[in-house]
Short mmCIF file of C-alpha atoms in Angstrom, two decimals:
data_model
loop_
_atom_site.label_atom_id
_atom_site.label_comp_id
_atom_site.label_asym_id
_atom_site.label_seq_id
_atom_site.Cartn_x
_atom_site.Cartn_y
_atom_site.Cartn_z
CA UNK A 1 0.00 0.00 0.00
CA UNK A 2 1.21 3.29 -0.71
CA UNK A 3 1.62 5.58 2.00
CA UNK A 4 4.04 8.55 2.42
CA UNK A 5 6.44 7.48 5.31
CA UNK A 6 10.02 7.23 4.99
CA UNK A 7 12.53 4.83 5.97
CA UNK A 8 15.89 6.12 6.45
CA UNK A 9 18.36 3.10 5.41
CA UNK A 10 22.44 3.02 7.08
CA UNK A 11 24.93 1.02 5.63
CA UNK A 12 27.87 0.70 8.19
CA UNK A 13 30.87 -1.12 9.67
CA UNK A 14 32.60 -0.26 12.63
CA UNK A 15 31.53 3.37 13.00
CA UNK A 16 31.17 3.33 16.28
CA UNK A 17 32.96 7.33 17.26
CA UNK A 18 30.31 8.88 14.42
CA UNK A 19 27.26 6.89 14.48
CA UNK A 20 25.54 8.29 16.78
CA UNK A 21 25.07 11.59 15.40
CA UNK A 22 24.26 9.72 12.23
CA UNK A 23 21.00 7.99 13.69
CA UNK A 24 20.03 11.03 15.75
CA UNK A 25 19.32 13.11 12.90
CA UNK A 26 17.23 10.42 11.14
CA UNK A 27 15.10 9.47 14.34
CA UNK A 28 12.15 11.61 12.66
CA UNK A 29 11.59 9.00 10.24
CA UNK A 30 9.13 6.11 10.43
CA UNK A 31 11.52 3.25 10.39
CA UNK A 32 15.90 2.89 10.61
CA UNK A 33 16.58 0.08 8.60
CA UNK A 34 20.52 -0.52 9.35
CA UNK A 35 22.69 -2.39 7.86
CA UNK A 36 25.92 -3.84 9.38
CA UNK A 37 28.69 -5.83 7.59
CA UNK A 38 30.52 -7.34 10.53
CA UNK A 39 31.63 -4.66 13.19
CA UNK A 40 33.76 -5.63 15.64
CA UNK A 41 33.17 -2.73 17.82
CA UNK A 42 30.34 -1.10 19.25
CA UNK A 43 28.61 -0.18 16.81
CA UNK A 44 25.75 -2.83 16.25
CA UNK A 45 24.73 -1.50 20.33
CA UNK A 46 24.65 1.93 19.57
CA UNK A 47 22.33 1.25 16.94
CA UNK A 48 19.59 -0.67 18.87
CA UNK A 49 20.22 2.06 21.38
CA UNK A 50 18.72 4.81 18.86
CA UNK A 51 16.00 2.49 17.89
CA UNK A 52 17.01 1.03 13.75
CA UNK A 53 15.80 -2.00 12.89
CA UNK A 54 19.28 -3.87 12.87
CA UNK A 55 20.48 -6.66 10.25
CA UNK A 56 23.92 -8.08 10.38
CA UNK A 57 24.57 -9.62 7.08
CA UNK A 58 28.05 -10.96 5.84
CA UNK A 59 29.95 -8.19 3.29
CA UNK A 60 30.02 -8.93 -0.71
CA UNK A 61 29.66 -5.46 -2.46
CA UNK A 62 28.21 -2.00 -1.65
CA UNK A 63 25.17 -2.21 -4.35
CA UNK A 64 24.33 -5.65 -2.55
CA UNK A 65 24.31 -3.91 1.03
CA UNK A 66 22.03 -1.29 -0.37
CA UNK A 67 19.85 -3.34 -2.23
CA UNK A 68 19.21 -5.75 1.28
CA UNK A 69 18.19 -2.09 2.74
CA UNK A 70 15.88 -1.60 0.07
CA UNK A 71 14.31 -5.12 0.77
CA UNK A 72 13.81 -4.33 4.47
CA UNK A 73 12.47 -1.34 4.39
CA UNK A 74 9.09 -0.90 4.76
CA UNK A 75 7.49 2.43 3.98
CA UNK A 76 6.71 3.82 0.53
CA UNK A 77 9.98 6.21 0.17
CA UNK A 78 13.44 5.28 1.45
CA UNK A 79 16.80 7.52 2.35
CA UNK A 80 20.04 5.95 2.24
CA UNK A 81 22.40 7.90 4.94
CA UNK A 82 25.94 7.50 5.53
CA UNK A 83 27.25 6.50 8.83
CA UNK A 84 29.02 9.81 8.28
CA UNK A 85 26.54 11.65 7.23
CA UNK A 86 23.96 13.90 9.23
CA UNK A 87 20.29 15.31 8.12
CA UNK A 88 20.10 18.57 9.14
CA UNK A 89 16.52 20.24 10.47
CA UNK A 90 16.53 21.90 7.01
CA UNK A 91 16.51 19.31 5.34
CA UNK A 92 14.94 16.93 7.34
CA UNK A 93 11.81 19.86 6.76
CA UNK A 94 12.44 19.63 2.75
CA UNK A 95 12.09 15.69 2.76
CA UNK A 96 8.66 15.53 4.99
CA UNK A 97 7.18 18.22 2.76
CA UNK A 98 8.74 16.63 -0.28
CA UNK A 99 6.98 12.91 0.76
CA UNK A 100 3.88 14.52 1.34
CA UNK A 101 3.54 16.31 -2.11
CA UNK A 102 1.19 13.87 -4.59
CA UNK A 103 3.49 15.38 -7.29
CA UNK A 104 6.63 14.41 -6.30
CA UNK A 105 9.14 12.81 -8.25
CA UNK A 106 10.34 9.43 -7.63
CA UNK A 107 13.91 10.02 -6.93
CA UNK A 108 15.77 13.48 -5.32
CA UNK A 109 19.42 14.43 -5.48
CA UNK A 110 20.74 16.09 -2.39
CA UNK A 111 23.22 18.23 -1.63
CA UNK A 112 26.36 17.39 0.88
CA UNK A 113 28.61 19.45 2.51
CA UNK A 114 31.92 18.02 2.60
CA UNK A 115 33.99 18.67 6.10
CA UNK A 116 37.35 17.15 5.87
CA UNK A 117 40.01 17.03 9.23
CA UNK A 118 37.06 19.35 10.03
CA UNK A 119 37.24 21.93 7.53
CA UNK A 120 34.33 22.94 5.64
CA UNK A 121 35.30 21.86 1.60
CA UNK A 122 35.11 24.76 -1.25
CA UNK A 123 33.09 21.98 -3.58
CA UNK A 124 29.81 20.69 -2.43
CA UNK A 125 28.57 17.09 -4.50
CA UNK A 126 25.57 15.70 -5.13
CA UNK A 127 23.88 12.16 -4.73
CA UNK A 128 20.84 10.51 -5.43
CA UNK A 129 19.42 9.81 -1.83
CA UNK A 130 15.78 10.30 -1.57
CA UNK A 131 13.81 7.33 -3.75
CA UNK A 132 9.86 6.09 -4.34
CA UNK A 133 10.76 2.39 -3.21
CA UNK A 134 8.63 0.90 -6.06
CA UNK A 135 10.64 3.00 -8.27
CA UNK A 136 14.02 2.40 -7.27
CA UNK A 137 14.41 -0.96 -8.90
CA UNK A 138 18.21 -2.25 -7.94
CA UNK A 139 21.65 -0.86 -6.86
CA UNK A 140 24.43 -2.30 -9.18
CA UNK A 141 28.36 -1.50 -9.11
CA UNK A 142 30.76 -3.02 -6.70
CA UNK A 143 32.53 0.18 -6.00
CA UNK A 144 30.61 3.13 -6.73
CA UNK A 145 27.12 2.03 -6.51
CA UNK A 146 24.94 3.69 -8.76
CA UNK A 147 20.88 3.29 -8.72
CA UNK A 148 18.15 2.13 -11.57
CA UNK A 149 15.30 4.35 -11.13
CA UNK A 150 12.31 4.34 -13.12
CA UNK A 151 10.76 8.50 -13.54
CA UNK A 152 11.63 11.69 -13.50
CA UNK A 153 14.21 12.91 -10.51
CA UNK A 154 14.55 15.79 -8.80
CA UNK A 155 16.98 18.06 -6.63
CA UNK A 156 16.40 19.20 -2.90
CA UNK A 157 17.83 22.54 -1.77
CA UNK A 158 18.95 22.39 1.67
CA UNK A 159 22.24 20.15 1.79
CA UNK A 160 23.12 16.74 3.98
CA UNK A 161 26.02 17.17 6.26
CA UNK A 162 29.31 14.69 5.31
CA UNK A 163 31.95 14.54 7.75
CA UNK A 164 34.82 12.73 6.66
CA UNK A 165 38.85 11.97 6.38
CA UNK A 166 38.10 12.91 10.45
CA UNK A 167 41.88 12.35 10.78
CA UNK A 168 44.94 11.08 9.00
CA UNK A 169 44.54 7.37 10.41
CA UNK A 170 41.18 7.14 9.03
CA UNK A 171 42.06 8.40 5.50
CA UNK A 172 44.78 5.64 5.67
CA UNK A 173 42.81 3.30 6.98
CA UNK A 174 40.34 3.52 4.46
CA UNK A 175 42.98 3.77 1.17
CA UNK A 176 43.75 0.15 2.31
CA UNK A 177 40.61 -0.57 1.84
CA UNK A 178 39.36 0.84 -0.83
CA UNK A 179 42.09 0.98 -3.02
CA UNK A 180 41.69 -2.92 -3.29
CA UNK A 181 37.92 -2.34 -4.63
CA UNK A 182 39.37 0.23 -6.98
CA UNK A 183 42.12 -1.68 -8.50
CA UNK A 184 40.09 -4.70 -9.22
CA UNK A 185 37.68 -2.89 -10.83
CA UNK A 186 40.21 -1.52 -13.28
CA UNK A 187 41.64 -4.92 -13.72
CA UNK A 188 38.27 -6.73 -14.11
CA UNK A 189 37.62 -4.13 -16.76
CA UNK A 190 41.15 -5.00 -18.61
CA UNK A 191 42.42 -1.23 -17.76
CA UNK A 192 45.25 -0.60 -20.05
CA UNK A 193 48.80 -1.86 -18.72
CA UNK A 194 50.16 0.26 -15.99
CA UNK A 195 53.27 2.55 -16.74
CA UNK A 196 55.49 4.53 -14.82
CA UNK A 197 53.98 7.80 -16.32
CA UNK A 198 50.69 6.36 -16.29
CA UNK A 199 50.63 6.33 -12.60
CA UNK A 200 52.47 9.52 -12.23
CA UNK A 201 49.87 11.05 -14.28
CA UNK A 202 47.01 10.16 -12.78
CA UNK A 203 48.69 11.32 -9.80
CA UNK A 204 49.27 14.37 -10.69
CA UNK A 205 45.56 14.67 -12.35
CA UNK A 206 44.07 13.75 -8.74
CA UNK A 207 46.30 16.76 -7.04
CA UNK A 208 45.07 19.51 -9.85
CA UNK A 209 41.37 18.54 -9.25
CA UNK A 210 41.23 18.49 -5.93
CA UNK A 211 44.04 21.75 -5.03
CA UNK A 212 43.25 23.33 -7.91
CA UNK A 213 39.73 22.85 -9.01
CA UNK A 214 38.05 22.21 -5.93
CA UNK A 215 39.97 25.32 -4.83
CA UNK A 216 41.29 23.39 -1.91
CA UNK A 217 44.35 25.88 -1.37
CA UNK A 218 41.65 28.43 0.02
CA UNK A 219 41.17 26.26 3.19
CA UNK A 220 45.21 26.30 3.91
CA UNK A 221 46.79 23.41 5.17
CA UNK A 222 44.18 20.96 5.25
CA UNK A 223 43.31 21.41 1.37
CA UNK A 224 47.19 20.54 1.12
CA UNK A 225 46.83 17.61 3.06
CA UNK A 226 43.55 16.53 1.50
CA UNK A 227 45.02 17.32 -1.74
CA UNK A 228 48.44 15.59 -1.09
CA UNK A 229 46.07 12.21 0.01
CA UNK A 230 44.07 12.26 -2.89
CA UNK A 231 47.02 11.79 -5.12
CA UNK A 232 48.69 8.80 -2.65
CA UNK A 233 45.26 7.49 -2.67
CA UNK A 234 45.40 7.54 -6.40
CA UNK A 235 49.46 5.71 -6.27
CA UNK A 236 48.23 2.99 -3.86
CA UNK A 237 45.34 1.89 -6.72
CA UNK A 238 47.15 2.15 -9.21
CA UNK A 239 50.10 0.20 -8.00
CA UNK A 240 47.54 -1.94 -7.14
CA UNK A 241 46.83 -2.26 -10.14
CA UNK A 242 49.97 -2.63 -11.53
CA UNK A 243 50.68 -5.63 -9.11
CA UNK A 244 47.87 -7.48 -10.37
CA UNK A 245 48.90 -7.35 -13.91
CA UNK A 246 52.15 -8.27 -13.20
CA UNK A 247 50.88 -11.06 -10.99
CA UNK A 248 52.89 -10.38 -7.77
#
């Protein structure tokens, strides 16, 4: 039956020093649905604690984590929040007056304001966040997970909150991790063989568009560093990369 409740879907795994403020800022919806890939910490607690709906299930991909979300939600329209992101009351607002309106579209793109090592970014991005469930048909992509959504979407004007790279053992942390994801990707997709230049290239492509096109030199040392780690991040996959052709 349709009715125009939301379910606010979290994907996490061991999140345990930002979650809270996460779930706090989605307890005006209907229903948490969240989502937990194996934490080790205290996360899965904190998340009864605030009241989701919680379903450990074993990690494969992203677009599978989402799409088990989608399955047990249970309310006509469905947001999918970051464990580091946080709804603000503006937007939280924009989405129940959005849900409410018989002419809505079925799927909304939404703002986020990027904080890194707790500096607001120059660049905001934008994501598809806010769906129709019967409309959102599948997540696919092992990486970046993109939806299939059937109608027209739309854009919401107040922006979501995205606090991340909190610190530099996090951002290293999480290269490790993701840069495996990354580089098989390229390799599953036969990327061209990996060169010196090629990776010194890219390298230098990732430092320009994040120093220099983001305008991350106006926020000082931080847009350095975040700058600087966008182009390691960028070596580590692609010497990833590189390994795996090479078969090492």
């Amino acid at each position: 039956m349709m009715n125009n409740k939301l379910t606010v879907v979290v994907i996490a795994k061991n999140e345990e020093k930002q979650i809270t403020a996460c779930l706090k800022s989605a307890v005006f919806a209907d229903e948490i649905v969240f989502i937990d890939s194996g934490s080790t910490d205290n996360t899965v607690n904190i998340a009864k604690k605030c009241g989701a709906k919680v379903f450990e299930v074993k990690f494969s991909n992203f677009s599978d984590l989402r799409n088990i979300g989608r399955e047990k939600a249970v309310n006509s329209w469905i947001f999918y929040l970051d464990a580091d992101e946080e709804i603000t009351k503006e937007l939280k607002a924009e989405i129940l007056k959005t849900i409410r309106d018989v002419n809505a579209k079925n799927c909304y793109l939404i703002k986020r304001s990027n904080y890194y090592l707790g500096r607001k970014w120059p660049v905001d991005d934008t994501v598809e966040k806010l769906f129709r469930k019967e409309y959102l048909k599948n997540w696919y992509g092992e990486v970046h997970e993109s939806p299939t959504v059937i109608g027209e979407k739309g854009e919401l004007t107040n922006p979501l909150i995205h606090r991340t790279h909190n610190n530099l053992e996090e951002m290293l942390n999480n290269t490790i991790v993701w840069s495996d994801f990354e580089a098989k990707a390229r390799f599953e997709a036969n990327h061209p063989k990996i060169t010196w230049w090629r990776i010194f290239r890219m390298m230098l492509t990732s430092f320009w568009d994040s120093y220099v096109r983001q305008k991350g030199w106006t926020v000082g040392t931080v847009g350095l560093i975040e700058s600087m780690y966008q182009s390691f991040s960028t070596f580590v996959t692609y010497a990833k990369l590189w390994e795996m052709q090479n078969n090492l």
